[in-house]
Amino acid sequence: MKKPLIKVQPAANAGIDCTNSRRNFLKIGSMAVVGSGFLLACSSDDDMLNPPVQPGAPFDLGSGDLGILNYAYALEQLEAAFYTNVMDGAYWAGANAEERLILEDLYKHEVIHRDFFKAALMAAANGNADVVLPELEFDFSSVDFGSRDSVLGTARILEDTGVAAYNGAGSLIQTPDYLVIAGKIVSVEARHAAAIRSIYLEDPKAFAGDDVVDANGLDLALAPPAILNAVKETGFIKTEFTANQLPTG
Amino acid sequence: MNILNFLEEFTSENLVNKTSSRKDALKTFGSLSKKALLVSIPFGLAGSSKAYAFQDQNAATGALQLALTLEYLEAEFYRRALDSGVLPAGSRAEAVYQQISKHETAHVEFLKAGLGDNSLESPQFDFTAGGAFDPFNENSTGQEVAYAQLLALAQAFEDTGVRAYKGQAGNLMGTAFLTPALQIHSVEARHASEIRRLRADVMGYDLDQNALGWITLDNRGPGMPEATAAVYEGEEQITQGGVNLVDATAFDAIAVSQAFDEPMTGQKASEIAGLFIVS
């Protein structure tokens, strides 16, 4: 595991027990945590155009809806980068027709999501690139792109994490149009997650298995600090950034 | 109960009208790349976003009542499918239907509890849609045809469910029901993905874009009854938030349309469900 470089620093009074029991990203599939248990005392600053902090400091995702869009952009950058590597790997080159087709589509969809967020963020920021998350650098040296297990196992985690992240962020969004956009994307992530689980796991019920859907029939939902800490644990993201001002509810 | 009447009031059109006025974004784009310039007018800029933390209890109740109606439909459909003997015993299909049935039944109970006094009784369903289908092989249509219809209807119900929940999300903003509704929404999407791939597998369709877990353009896919075209109308969208993503990315309309699922109004969802509701 690479040294984690993302600094996730939720507001001191905002992150009540959001991370302690959820350190192991690889176990994220067994977690079913609803954002509603995530209480807060600070009100988020809605000013989307906070000036960036001093030069040299790590980028902060920002506050309000802009912060949430940057957060989603970070996750989509991660997914897009992962599948770009998959497409260059030996496993994909030799996989069966269905698995090749599925992974190629996931690659396309995630790159489209990434590019969409970049454009949407530039628009939301009125063209001020200083408040838009830069292109991140990644390190996938812990993934063996020649191995079916490594590729599909990582894909499963990333897709389930994407579902949990969007579900947990929905209530933090203030602009209806953004909520609809998030909804348009999360269901595609859930379609991905089901397909990957279906081809990778033996259990014919794994597409919506009991490890991700609870007794009420509810999918995963995790607040940003839990997601970012889980992502940090993977060591996939090399570029340092902070999430100090994200809305908390 | 007339579902069409009680659903009329919460189509999501009013959401669009609440969108904040657009700022003059273009004038600031001078220094941006060509792709950024393709963002002609962005979606409502979030400057006055506090205004949207509204809580309209009637709209939320209506949204949940629509959801409950759709869940009643799905729950009864899967329960009767499993009882019908049409699904081969011990098959992948049977396992998939069992898992989905468990979730849809749980969704009914969850929504009934959430609605409390505003809960609704289950409508009476006719899954033959007036004799057009025989998914449970109750009218001697034969196992093979019934099985095909069982899979086709499941796909239509799941893809409708995904769109319907998405269409109601705005009506749940600012309420405690938004997050659970999103959590149901993504479960429906998992179901839809699996049913689509299961159906392609069972029916032996070519392994192409319509045999996968996502929706391509507004294709209903091979073997889907004409009547299900309404489920997919509008799914061919390639512009999101004012950005034409075929122009802005390296990919075609097929991939772009797959990458985003589109919402459906309450009215539309109720019309589709209404095909299977007797009273």
Coordinates of C-alpha atoms in Angstrom, one line a residue:
Chain A
M1 CA 0.0 0.0 0.0
K2 CA 1.4 3.4 -1.0
K3 CA 1.6 6.1 1.5
P4 CA -1.7 8.0 1.4
L5 CA -1.3 11.6 0.3
I6 CA -4.9 12.8 0.3
K7 CA -5.5 14.9 3.3
V8 CA -9.0 14.6 4.4
Q9 CA -9.8 16.9 7.2
P10 CA -13.5 17.2 7.9
A11 CA -14.5 20.1 10.1
A12 CA -13.6 19.2 13.6
N13 CA -17.1 18.9 14.8
A14 CA -18.5 17.4 11.6
G15 CA -17.0 14.0 11.3
I16 CA -18.5 12.1 14.3
D17 CA -17.4 8.6 14.0
C18 CA -17.4 8.6 10.3
T19 CA -14.2 6.9 9.7
N20 CA -13.0 4.8 12.6
S21 CA -14.9 1.7 11.8
R22 CA -14.5 2.1 8.1
R23 CA -10.8 2.1 7.5
N24 CA -10.5 -0.8 5.3
F25 CA -11.5 0.2 1.8
L26 CA -11.5 -3.4 0.7
K27 CA -14.3 -4.1 3.1
I28 CA -16.5 -1.3 1.9
G29 CA -18.9 -3.7 0.3
S30 CA -20.0 -4.9 3.6
M31 CA -20.8 -1.5 4.9
A32 CA -24.3 -0.1 4.9
V33 CA -24.1 3.3 6.5
V34 CA -26.6 6.0 5.9
G35 CA -25.6 9.6 5.9
S36 CA -28.3 10.6 8.3
G37 CA -26.2 9.3 11.2
F38 CA -23.7 12.0 10.2
L39 CA -24.4 14.9 12.4
L40 CA -23.0 18.3 12.2
A41 CA -22.8 21.5 14.1
C42 CA -21.3 23.8 11.5
S43 CA -23.2 25.4 8.7
S44 CA -21.5 25.2 5.4
D45 CA -20.5 28.3 3.6
D46 CA -22.4 28.6 0.4
D47 CA -20.1 31.0 -1.3
M48 CA -18.9 28.9 -4.2
L49 CA -16.2 31.2 -5.3
N50 CA -14.0 31.3 -2.3
P51 CA -10.6 32.5 -3.3
P52 CA -8.1 29.7 -3.4
V53 CA -5.7 29.5 -0.4
Q54 CA -2.1 30.5 -0.7
P55 CA 0.0 29.1 -3.5
G56 CA 1.6 25.8 -2.7
A57 CA -1.1 24.7 -0.4
P58 CA -3.0 21.6 -1.5
F59 CA -6.2 22.2 -3.5
D60 CA -9.4 22.2 -1.4
L61 CA -12.5 20.9 -2.9
G62 CA -14.4 23.9 -1.7
S63 CA -17.8 24.4 -0.2
G64 CA -21.5 24.1 -1.2
D65 CA -22.4 22.6 -4.5
L66 CA -19.1 23.5 -6.1
G67 CA -17.4 21.4 -3.4
I68 CA -19.7 18.4 -4.1
L69 CA -19.1 18.7 -7.9
N70 CA -15.3 18.7 -7.2
Y71 CA -15.8 15.7 -5.0
A72 CA -17.7 13.8 -7.7
Y73 CA -15.1 14.9 -10.3
A74 CA -12.3 13.4 -8.1
L75 CA -14.1 10.1 -7.9
E76 CA -14.8 10.1 -11.7
Q77 CA -11.2 10.9 -12.4
L78 CA -10.2 7.9 -10.3
E79 CA -12.6 5.6 -12.1
A80 CA -11.7 6.9 -15.6
A81 CA -8.0 6.5 -14.9
F82 CA -8.5 3.0 -13.6
Y83 CA -10.4 1.8 -16.6
T84 CA -8.0 3.5 -19.0
N85 CA -5.3 1.3 -17.4
V86 CA -7.6 -1.7 -17.7
M87 CA -7.9 -1.1 -21.5
D88 CA -4.1 -1.1 -21.8
G89 CA -3.7 -4.3 -19.7
A90 CA -3.1 -7.9 -20.6
Y91 CA -6.2 -9.2 -18.8
W92 CA -8.6 -7.1 -20.9
A93 CA -6.8 -8.0 -24.1
G94 CA -7.4 -11.7 -23.5
A95 CA -10.7 -11.6 -21.7
N96 CA -13.9 -13.3 -23.1
A97 CA -16.2 -11.2 -25.3
E98 CA -18.7 -10.3 -22.7
E99 CA -16.1 -9.1 -20.2
R100 CA -14.3 -7.1 -22.8
L101 CA -17.5 -5.5 -23.9
I102 CA -18.5 -4.6 -20.3
L103 CA -15.2 -3.2 -19.3
E104 CA -14.8 -1.2 -22.5
D105 CA -18.2 0.4 -21.9
L106 CA -17.3 1.1 -18.3
Y107 CA -14.2 2.8 -19.6
K108 CA -16.2 5.0 -22.0
H109 CA -18.9 5.9 -19.4
E110 CA -16.4 6.9 -16.7
V111 CA -14.3 9.0 -19.1
I112 CA -17.6 10.7 -20.2
H113 CA -18.5 11.3 -16.6
R114 CA -15.1 12.8 -15.9
D115 CA -15.2 15.1 -18.9
F116 CA -18.7 16.1 -18.1
F117 CA -17.8 17.2 -14.6
K118 CA -14.8 19.1 -15.8
A119 CA -17.1 21.1 -18.2
A120 CA -19.8 21.5 -15.6
L121 CA -17.4 22.7 -13.0
M122 CA -15.9 25.3 -15.3
A123 CA -19.4 26.5 -16.0
A124 CA -20.4 26.5 -12.3
A125 CA -17.2 28.4 -11.4
N126 CA -17.9 31.0 -14.1
G127 CA -14.7 30.0 -15.8
N128 CA -12.5 30.4 -12.7
A129 CA -10.2 27.4 -13.1
D130 CA -8.7 28.1 -9.7
V131 CA -11.6 26.6 -7.9
V132 CA -11.9 23.5 -10.2
L133 CA -10.1 20.4 -9.0
P134 CA -7.0 19.9 -11.2
E135 CA -6.2 16.7 -13.1
L136 CA -5.1 14.2 -10.5
E137 CA -2.2 11.9 -10.7
F138 CA -2.7 8.2 -9.9
D139 CA -0.7 5.2 -8.9
F140 CA -2.2 1.9 -9.7
S141 CA 0.9 -0.1 -9.0
S142 CA -1.0 -2.2 -6.5
V143 CA -3.3 -3.5 -9.2
D144 CA -2.2 -6.3 -11.5
F145 CA -3.8 -5.3 -14.9
G146 CA -2.9 -8.8 -16.2
S147 CA -5.0 -10.5 -13.5
R148 CA -8.8 -11.0 -13.8
D149 CA -9.1 -11.1 -10.0
S150 CA -7.2 -7.9 -9.5
V151 CA -9.0 -6.0 -12.2
L152 CA -12.6 -7.2 -11.5
G153 CA -12.0 -7.1 -7.8
T154 CA -10.9 -3.5 -8.0
A155 CA -13.7 -2.6 -10.4
R156 CA -16.2 -4.0 -8.0
I157 CA -14.9 -1.9 -5.2
L158 CA -14.8 1.3 -7.3
E159 CA -18.3 0.8 -8.6
D160 CA -19.9 0.0 -5.3
T161 CA -18.0 3.0 -3.8
G162 CA -19.3 5.2 -6.5
V163 CA -22.9 4.2 -5.7
A164 CA -22.4 4.7 -2.0
A165 CA -20.7 8.1 -2.6
Y166 CA -23.5 9.5 -4.8
N167 CA -26.2 8.2 -2.6
G168 CA -24.5 9.8 0.4
A169 CA -24.0 13.1 -1.3
G170 CA -27.5 13.6 -2.7
S171 CA -28.8 15.2 0.5
L172 CA -25.9 17.6 0.5
I173 CA -26.8 19.1 -2.9
Q174 CA -28.7 22.3 -2.9
T175 CA -29.5 22.9 -6.6
P176 CA -32.2 20.6 -8.0
D177 CA -30.5 20.4 -11.4
Y178 CA -27.4 19.0 -9.8
L179 CA -29.4 16.5 -7.9
V180 CA -31.0 15.3 -11.1
I181 CA -27.6 15.0 -12.8
A182 CA -26.2 13.1 -9.8
G183 CA -29.2 10.8 -10.1
K184 CA -28.6 10.3 -13.8
I185 CA -25.1 9.1 -13.0
V186 CA -25.6 7.1 -9.9
S187 CA -28.0 4.7 -11.6
V188 CA -25.4 4.0 -14.3
E189 CA -22.8 3.4 -11.6
A190 CA -25.3 0.9 -10.0
R191 CA -25.8 -0.8 -13.4
H192 CA -22.0 -1.1 -13.6
A193 CA -21.7 -2.4 -10.1
A194 CA -24.3 -5.1 -10.7
A195 CA -22.7 -6.2 -14.0
I196 CA -19.2 -6.4 -12.5
R197 CA -20.5 -8.3 -9.5
S198 CA -22.5 -10.6 -11.7
I199 CA -19.5 -11.6 -13.9
Y200 CA -17.0 -11.7 -11.0
L201 CA -18.8 -13.3 -8.1
E202 CA -20.2 -16.8 -8.1
D203 CA -23.4 -16.1 -6.2
P204 CA -26.2 -15.5 -8.8
K205 CA -27.7 -13.0 -6.3
A206 CA -24.4 -11.0 -6.0
F207 CA -25.6 -8.3 -8.4
A208 CA -27.5 -6.8 -5.5
G209 CA -26.1 -9.0 -2.8
D210 CA -26.9 -8.8 0.9
D211 CA -23.5 -7.3 1.5
V212 CA -24.6 -4.1 -0.3
V213 CA -28.4 -4.1 0.1
D214 CA -29.8 -4.1 3.6
A215 CA -33.0 -5.7 5.0
N216 CA -35.0 -2.7 4.0
G217 CA -33.9 -3.1 0.4
L218 CA -31.6 0.0 0.7
D219 CA -28.3 0.3 -1.1
L220 CA -25.1 1.7 0.4
A221 CA -24.9 5.4 1.2
L222 CA -21.7 7.0 2.7
A223 CA -20.9 10.6 3.5
P224 CA -17.9 12.2 1.8
P225 CA -15.4 11.9 4.7
A226 CA -16.0 8.1 4.8
I227 CA -15.6 7.8 1.1
L228 CA -12.5 10.0 0.9
N229 CA -10.9 8.1 3.8
A230 CA -11.6 4.8 2.1
V231 CA -10.2 6.1 -1.2
K232 CA -7.1 7.4 0.7
E233 CA -6.6 3.9 2.0
T234 CA -6.2 2.5 -1.5
G235 CA -3.2 4.8 -2.2
F236 CA -4.5 5.2 -5.8
I237 CA -4.6 9.0 -5.8
K238 CA -1.1 10.6 -5.7
T239 CA -2.2 14.3 -5.9
E240 CA -2.8 15.8 -2.6
F241 CA -6.0 17.7 -2.0
T242 CA -8.2 18.6 1.0
A243 CA -11.9 18.5 1.7
N244 CA -12.2 21.0 4.6
Q245 CA -15.3 22.8 3.5
L246 CA -17.7 20.2 2.1
P247 CA -21.2 20.5 3.3
T248 CA -22.1 18.0 6.0
G249 CA -25.9 18.0 5.9
Chain B
M1 CA -58.3 4.3 -6.7
N2 CA -57.5 6.2 -9.9
I3 CA -53.7 6.3 -10.0
L4 CA -53.7 8.7 -13.0
N5 CA -55.6 11.3 -11.0
F6 CA -53.6 11.3 -7.9
L7 CA -50.3 11.3 -9.7
E8 CA -51.0 14.2 -11.9
E9 CA -50.0 16.8 -9.3
F10 CA -46.4 15.7 -8.9
T11 CA -44.8 15.6 -12.2
S12 CA -41.4 17.1 -11.9
E13 CA -42.0 19.9 -14.4
N14 CA -42.3 22.4 -11.5
L15 CA -38.7 21.7 -10.6
V16 CA -37.5 23.1 -13.8
N17 CA -39.3 26.3 -13.2
K18 CA -37.7 26.7 -9.9
T19 CA -34.3 26.7 -11.4
S20 CA -32.4 29.9 -10.7
S21 CA -32.0 32.4 -13.4
R22 CA -28.9 31.9 -15.4
K23 CA -26.1 34.3 -15.1
D24 CA -24.4 35.7 -18.1
A25 CA -21.8 33.0 -18.2
L26 CA -20.6 33.3 -21.7
K27 CA -18.8 36.6 -21.3
T28 CA -16.3 35.0 -18.9
F29 CA -15.3 32.3 -21.2
G30 CA -12.8 34.2 -23.2
S31 CA -9.8 32.3 -21.8
L32 CA -11.3 28.8 -21.9
S33 CA -10.6 25.9 -24.2
K34 CA -12.7 25.0 -27.1
K35 CA -14.4 22.3 -25.2
A36 CA -15.4 24.6 -22.4
L37 CA -16.9 27.0 -24.9
L38 CA -19.2 24.2 -25.9
V39 CA -20.9 24.7 -22.6
S40 CA -23.3 27.2 -24.1
I41 CA -25.3 27.9 -21.1
P42 CA -24.7 26.0 -17.9
F43 CA -27.4 24.6 -15.8
G44 CA -28.7 26.9 -13.1
L45 CA -25.8 28.4 -11.3
A46 CA -25.8 27.8 -7.7
G47 CA -25.6 31.4 -6.5
S48 CA -28.9 31.4 -4.7
S49 CA -28.8 27.8 -3.8
K50 CA -30.3 28.2 -0.3
A51 CA -33.6 28.7 -1.9
Y52 CA -33.8 25.1 -2.9
A53 CA -33.6 23.6 0.6
F54 CA -37.4 23.7 0.5
Q55 CA -39.6 21.1 2.0
D56 CA -42.9 20.7 0.2
Q57 CA -44.7 18.0 2.2
N58 CA -47.4 17.4 -0.3
A59 CA -44.9 16.9 -3.1
A60 CA -42.9 14.6 -1.0
T61 CA -45.9 12.6 0.0
G62 CA -47.0 12.3 -3.6
A63 CA -43.6 11.1 -4.6
L64 CA -43.6 8.4 -2.0
Q65 CA -47.1 7.4 -2.9
L66 CA -46.0 7.0 -6.5
A67 CA -43.0 5.0 -5.3
L68 CA -45.2 2.8 -3.2
T69 CA -47.5 2.1 -6.1
L70 CA -44.6 1.1 -8.3
E71 CA -43.2 -1.1 -5.5
Y72 CA -46.6 -2.8 -5.0
L73 CA -46.6 -3.6 -8.7
E74 CA -43.1 -5.0 -8.7
A75 CA -43.5 -6.9 -5.5
E76 CA -46.6 -8.7 -6.7
F77 CA -45.1 -9.3 -10.1
Y78 CA -42.0 -11.1 -8.8
R79 CA -44.0 -13.0 -6.1
R80 CA -46.4 -14.3 -8.8
A81 CA -43.5 -15.0 -11.2
L82 CA -41.8 -17.2 -8.5
D83 CA -45.1 -19.0 -7.9
S84 CA -45.9 -19.5 -11.5
G85 CA -43.5 -22.3 -12.3
V86 CA -42.4 -20.5 -15.4
L87 CA -38.9 -19.9 -14.2
P88 CA -36.8 -23.1 -14.4
A89 CA -36.2 -24.5 -11.0
G90 CA -32.6 -24.0 -9.7
S91 CA -31.8 -21.6 -12.6
R92 CA -29.9 -18.3 -12.4
A93 CA -33.2 -16.7 -13.4
E94 CA -34.9 -18.1 -10.3
A95 CA -32.2 -16.9 -8.0
V96 CA -32.3 -13.4 -9.6
Y97 CA -36.0 -13.2 -9.2
Q98 CA -35.8 -14.4 -5.6
Q99 CA -33.3 -11.7 -4.7
I100 CA -35.3 -8.9 -6.5
S101 CA -38.6 -10.2 -5.0
K102 CA -37.0 -9.9 -1.5
H103 CA -36.0 -6.3 -2.2
E104 CA -39.3 -5.2 -3.7
T105 CA -41.2 -6.6 -0.8
A106 CA -38.9 -4.8 1.6
H107 CA -39.4 -1.6 -0.4
V108 CA -43.2 -1.9 0.0
E109 CA -42.9 -2.3 3.8
F110 CA -40.3 0.5 4.1
L111 CA -42.5 3.0 2.1
K112 CA -45.7 2.0 4.0
A113 CA -43.9 2.7 7.3
G114 CA -42.5 5.9 6.0
L115 CA -45.9 7.2 4.7
G116 CA -47.8 6.1 7.8
D117 CA -51.3 7.5 7.6
N118 CA -50.6 8.6 4.0
S119 CA -50.0 5.1 2.9
L120 CA -52.0 3.5 0.2
E121 CA -53.6 0.1 -0.3
S122 CA -52.3 -2.0 -3.1
P123 CA -54.1 -1.5 -6.4
Q124 CA -55.4 -4.6 -8.1
F125 CA -53.0 -5.6 -10.9
D126 CA -53.5 -7.3 -14.2
F127 CA -50.2 -8.4 -15.5
T128 CA -51.8 -9.6 -18.8
A129 CA -52.5 -5.9 -19.5
G130 CA -56.0 -6.8 -20.6
G131 CA -54.9 -10.0 -22.3
A132 CA -51.9 -8.7 -24.2
F133 CA -49.5 -10.9 -22.1
D134 CA -49.5 -14.1 -20.2
P135 CA -46.3 -14.0 -18.2
F136 CA -47.4 -16.5 -15.6
N137 CA -48.7 -19.0 -18.2
E138 CA -52.2 -18.8 -16.7
N139 CA -53.9 -18.8 -20.1
S140 CA -52.1 -21.7 -21.7
T141 CA -49.7 -19.5 -23.7
G142 CA -46.9 -22.0 -23.1
Q143 CA -43.8 -22.0 -20.9
E144 CA -41.5 -20.6 -23.5
V145 CA -43.6 -17.5 -24.5
A146 CA -44.5 -16.9 -20.9
Y147 CA -40.8 -17.0 -19.9
A148 CA -39.9 -14.5 -22.6
Q149 CA -42.7 -12.2 -21.4
L150 CA -41.7 -12.6 -17.8
L151 CA -38.3 -11.4 -18.6
A152 CA -39.5 -8.6 -20.9
L153 CA -41.9 -7.2 -18.3
A154 CA -39.3 -7.4 -15.6
Q155 CA -37.0 -5.3 -17.7
A156 CA -39.7 -2.8 -18.4
F157 CA -40.6 -2.5 -14.7
E158 CA -37.0 -2.1 -13.5
D159 CA -36.0 0.4 -16.2
T160 CA -39.3 2.3 -15.4
G161 CA -38.6 2.2 -11.7
V162 CA -35.1 3.7 -12.1
R163 CA -36.5 6.6 -14.2
A164 CA -39.5 7.2 -11.9
Y165 CA -37.5 7.4 -8.7
K166 CA -35.0 9.8 -10.5
G167 CA -38.0 11.9 -11.5
Q168 CA -39.2 12.2 -7.9
A169 CA -35.8 13.1 -6.3
G170 CA -36.4 16.8 -6.6
N171 CA -39.7 16.5 -4.7
L172 CA -37.9 14.9 -1.8
M173 CA -35.2 17.5 -1.5
G174 CA -34.9 18.8 2.0
T175 CA -36.8 15.8 3.5
A176 CA -35.5 12.8 5.4
F177 CA -36.8 10.6 2.6
L178 CA -34.3 11.8 -0.1
T179 CA -31.4 9.5 1.0
P180 CA -33.5 6.3 1.4
A181 CA -35.2 7.1 -2.0
L182 CA -31.8 7.3 -3.6
Q183 CA -30.8 4.1 -1.9
I184 CA -33.9 2.4 -3.4
H185 CA -33.2 4.0 -6.8
S186 CA -29.8 2.5 -7.1
V187 CA -31.1 -0.9 -6.0
E188 CA -33.6 -0.7 -8.9
A189 CA -30.7 0.1 -11.2
R190 CA -28.8 -2.9 -10.0
H191 CA -31.9 -5.0 -10.7
A192 CA -32.4 -3.4 -14.1
S193 CA -28.8 -4.2 -15.1
E194 CA -29.1 -7.8 -14.1
I195 CA -32.5 -8.4 -15.6
R196 CA -31.3 -6.9 -18.9
R197 CA -28.3 -9.2 -19.0
L198 CA -30.2 -12.2 -17.8
R199 CA -32.9 -11.7 -20.5
A200 CA -30.2 -11.4 -23.3
D201 CA -28.6 -14.6 -22.0
V202 CA -31.8 -16.6 -21.7
M203 CA -33.1 -15.4 -25.0
G204 CA -29.8 -16.0 -26.8
Y205 CA -29.6 -12.5 -28.2
D206 CA -26.4 -11.3 -29.9
L207 CA -23.8 -10.0 -27.5
D208 CA -24.1 -6.3 -28.4
Q209 CA -25.0 -3.0 -26.8
N210 CA -28.6 -4.1 -26.2
A211 CA -27.4 -7.2 -24.3
L212 CA -25.7 -5.2 -21.6
G213 CA -26.9 -3.7 -18.3
W214 CA -27.3 -0.1 -19.6
I215 CA -29.7 1.6 -21.9
T216 CA -28.4 2.6 -25.4
L217 CA -30.1 5.6 -27.0
D218 CA -33.9 4.9 -26.7
N219 CA -33.5 1.3 -27.7
R220 CA -35.9 -1.1 -25.9
G221 CA -33.8 -4.0 -27.2
P222 CA -34.8 -7.1 -29.2
G223 CA -37.9 -8.9 -28.1
M224 CA -39.3 -6.1 -26.1
P225 CA -43.0 -5.5 -26.9
E226 CA -43.9 -2.4 -28.8
A227 CA -45.8 -1.2 -25.8
T228 CA -42.6 -0.8 -23.8
A229 CA -41.3 1.9 -26.2
A230 CA -42.6 4.5 -23.7
V231 CA -40.2 3.2 -21.1
Y232 CA -37.3 4.3 -23.2
E233 CA -38.5 7.5 -24.8
G234 CA -36.1 10.3 -23.9
E235 CA -33.2 8.0 -22.9
E236 CA -31.3 9.1 -26.1
Q237 CA -30.3 12.3 -24.4
I238 CA -26.7 13.4 -25.3
T239 CA -26.7 16.9 -23.8
Q240 CA -26.3 17.1 -20.0
G241 CA -26.3 20.4 -18.1
G242 CA -26.1 22.3 -21.3
V243 CA -23.0 20.3 -22.5
N244 CA -23.3 18.4 -25.7
L245 CA -21.2 15.4 -24.6
V246 CA -20.7 14.0 -28.1
D247 CA -19.0 17.3 -29.0
A248 CA -17.2 17.6 -25.7
T249 CA -15.8 14.0 -25.4
A250 CA -14.2 11.5 -27.7
F251 CA -17.2 9.3 -27.7
D252 CA -20.4 8.8 -29.8
A253 CA -24.0 9.1 -29.0
I254 CA -24.3 5.4 -28.1
A255 CA -21.7 5.7 -25.3
V256 CA -22.9 9.1 -24.2
S257 CA -26.5 8.1 -23.9
Q258 CA -25.5 4.9 -22.0
A259 CA -23.6 7.0 -19.5
F260 CA -26.6 8.9 -18.2
D261 CA -30.0 7.5 -17.2
E262 CA -32.9 10.0 -17.8
P263 CA -35.7 10.8 -15.3
M264 CA -39.3 10.2 -16.0
T265 CA -42.2 12.4 -14.9
G266 CA -44.7 11.1 -12.4
Q267 CA -47.4 11.3 -15.1
K268 CA -45.4 9.1 -17.4
A269 CA -44.6 6.6 -14.8
S270 CA -48.2 6.4 -13.7
E271 CA -49.3 5.9 -17.3
I272 CA -47.0 2.9 -17.7
A273 CA -48.0 1.4 -14.4
G274 CA -51.6 2.1 -15.2
L275 CA -51.4 -0.4 -18.1
F276 CA -51.3 -3.1 -15.4
I277 CA -53.7 -1.6 -12.9
V278 CA -57.3 -2.7 -12.9
S279 CA -58.5 -0.6 -10.0

